[in-house]
Coordinates of C-alpha atoms in Angstrom, one line a residue:
X1 CA 0.0 0.0 0.0
X2 CA 1.4 3.4 -0.9
X3 CA 0.6 6.6 1.0
X4 CA -0.3 9.7 -0.8
X5 CA 1.8 12.8 0.2
X6 CA 0.1 15.2 2.6
X7 CA -0.5 18.4 0.6
X8 CA -1.8 20.6 3.4
X9 CA 0.4 22.1 6.1
X10 CA 0.6 19.9 9.2
X11 CA 1.6 22.8 11.5
X12 CA -0.3 26.0 11.2
X13 CA 1.4 29.4 11.5
X14 CA 0.9 30.9 15.0
X15 CA 1.4 34.7 15.3
X16 CA 4.4 35.1 17.7
X17 CA 2.3 37.6 19.7
X18 CA -0.3 34.9 20.4
X19 CA 2.4 32.4 21.2
X20 CA 3.8 34.7 23.9
X21 CA 0.4 35.4 25.3
X22 CA -0.1 31.6 25.6
X23 CA 3.2 31.2 27.4
X24 CA 2.4 34.1 29.8
X25 CA -1.0 32.6 30.6
X26 CA 0.5 29.2 31.3
X27 CA 3.1 30.6 33.6
X28 CA 2.4 30.4 37.4
X29 CA 4.3 33.6 37.9
X30 CA 4.4 37.0 36.1
X31 CA 6.7 36.8 33.1
X32 CA 7.3 38.9 29.9
X33 CA 8.6 36.4 27.2
X34 CA 10.3 37.7 24.1
X35 CA 10.5 36.5 20.5
X36 CA 14.0 36.6 19.1
X37 CA 15.3 34.9 16.0
X38 CA 12.3 32.7 15.7
X39 CA 12.4 31.5 19.3
X40 CA 10.3 32.3 22.3
X41 CA 12.6 33.3 25.1
X42 CA 11.6 33.6 28.8
X43 CA 14.3 35.8 30.4
X44 CA 15.2 34.9 34.0
X45 CA 13.2 36.7 36.6
X46 CA 15.3 39.8 37.4
X47 CA 16.5 40.3 40.9
X48 CA 17.0 43.5 42.9
X49 CA 20.6 43.9 41.8
X50 CA 19.6 43.7 38.1
X51 CA 16.7 46.1 38.5
X52 CA 18.7 48.5 40.5
X53 CA 21.4 48.6 37.8
X54 CA 18.9 49.2 35.0
X55 CA 17.0 51.8 36.9
X56 CA 20.3 53.6 37.9
X57 CA 21.3 53.8 34.3
X58 CA 17.9 55.1 33.2
X59 CA 18.2 57.7 35.9
X60 CA 21.6 58.7 34.8
X61 CA 20.4 59.1 31.2
X62 CA 17.5 61.2 32.3
X63 CA 19.7 63.4 34.5
X64 CA 21.9 63.9 31.4
X65 CA 18.9 65.3 29.6
X66 CA 17.5 62.3 27.8
X67 CA 13.9 62.7 28.8
X68 CA 12.5 59.7 26.8
X69 CA 14.2 57.0 28.9
X70 CA 12.1 54.1 29.9
X71 CA 11.7 50.6 31.2
X72 CA 9.1 47.9 30.8
X73 CA 7.6 48.6 27.4
X74 CA 7.6 45.9 24.8
X75 CA 8.5 46.6 21.2
X76 CA 7.7 44.8 17.9
X77 CA 10.0 44.7 14.9
X78 CA 8.5 43.6 11.6
X79 CA 9.8 42.2 8.4
X80 CA 9.3 44.0 5.2
X81 CA 6.1 41.9 4.6
X82 CA 4.7 43.1 7.9
X83 CA 5.1 39.8 9.7
X84 CA 6.6 39.8 13.2
X85 CA 10.4 39.6 13.2
X86 CA 10.9 40.1 17.0
X87 CA 9.1 41.0 20.2
X88 CA 11.6 42.6 22.7
X89 CA 11.4 44.1 26.1
X90 CA 14.8 45.8 26.8
X91 CA 15.9 46.4 30.3
X92 CA 16.0 50.1 29.5
X93 CA 15.7 52.2 26.4
X94 CA 15.7 55.7 25.0
X95 CA 12.9 56.5 22.6
X96 CA 13.1 58.8 19.6
X97 CA 9.7 60.2 20.4
X98 CA 6.8 59.9 22.8
X99 CA 4.0 57.5 21.6
X100 CA 1.7 59.2 19.1
X101 CA -1.9 58.3 18.5
X102 CA -0.7 56.1 15.6
X103 CA 1.8 54.4 18.0
X104 CA -1.0 53.7 20.5
X105 CA -3.2 52.3 17.7
X106 CA -0.3 50.1 16.6
X107 CA 0.1 48.9 20.2
X108 CA -3.6 48.0 20.5
X109 CA -3.5 46.2 17.1
X110 CA -0.4 44.2 18.2
X111 CA -1.7 43.3 21.7
X112 CA 0.6 45.5 23.8
X113 CA 3.7 45.9 21.6
X114 CA 4.8 49.3 20.4
X115 CA 6.6 49.7 17.1
X116 CA 10.4 49.3 17.4
X117 CA 11.1 52.4 15.2
X118 CA 10.4 54.4 18.4
X119 CA 13.7 53.3 19.9
X120 CA 17.0 55.2 19.6
X121 CA 18.9 53.1 22.1
X122 CA 18.3 49.8 23.9
X123 CA 20.2 48.5 27.0
X124 CA 20.4 45.1 28.6
X125 CA 21.9 44.3 32.0
X126 CA 23.4 40.8 31.9
X127 CA 22.1 38.1 34.2
X128 CA 22.4 34.4 33.8
X129 CA 21.5 34.7 30.1
X130 CA 24.7 36.5 29.1
X131 CA 25.0 34.5 25.8
X132 CA 21.5 35.5 24.8
X133 CA 22.3 39.2 25.4
X134 CA 25.6 39.1 23.4
X135 CA 24.3 36.9 20.5
X136 CA 20.6 36.7 19.5
X137 CA 19.5 39.9 21.2
X138 CA 22.5 41.8 19.7
X139 CA 21.7 40.6 16.2
X140 CA 17.9 41.2 16.6
X141 CA 18.4 44.8 17.8
X142 CA 20.7 45.4 14.8
X143 CA 18.2 43.7 12.3
X144 CA 15.4 45.9 13.8
X145 CA 17.4 49.0 12.9
X146 CA 18.0 50.1 16.5
X147 CA 21.2 52.1 16.2
X148 CA 22.7 51.8 19.7
X149 CA 22.8 48.7 21.9
X150 CA 24.3 49.1 25.4
X151 CA 25.3 45.9 27.2
X152 CA 26.1 46.3 30.9
X153 CA 27.9 43.3 32.3
X154 CA 27.3 43.5 36.0
X155 CA 29.7 40.6 36.8
X156 CA 32.7 42.4 35.3
X157 CA 31.5 45.9 36.0
X158 CA 31.8 47.0 32.3
X159 CA 29.6 48.5 29.7
X160 CA 29.8 47.9 26.0

């Protein structure tokens, strides 16, 4: 007996936003997963040392006159065809502009993710996922057109 080839897709495409929502809903604790290089990432839960460092850097940027410093927002980068390339939540960032009505509409349409073209600088403070920060996230921020990526290695006390 010969089998006919299957002509229909076996796995249907799931929007990465919906995939991350499902992961968030399944988690017993609050998380903010990210989508980087085709993979859902669940960053380790930040501890006080991590958050203190990220906040201190944000404070220093703001004190230096960068008013659009922030933490906590998620950003979506899209491919040329409009599909999701990445969903990222930097530890801190400097935006190019405050969200416009169009940005807020984009955020509603993409279930909580702002457009990545709002970002002028992203920053990550290393934790146990140092390899993710120096590899996939670095490449993703570059592919999304974010011009400056600051990596703070709290274990060595250096910034790159």
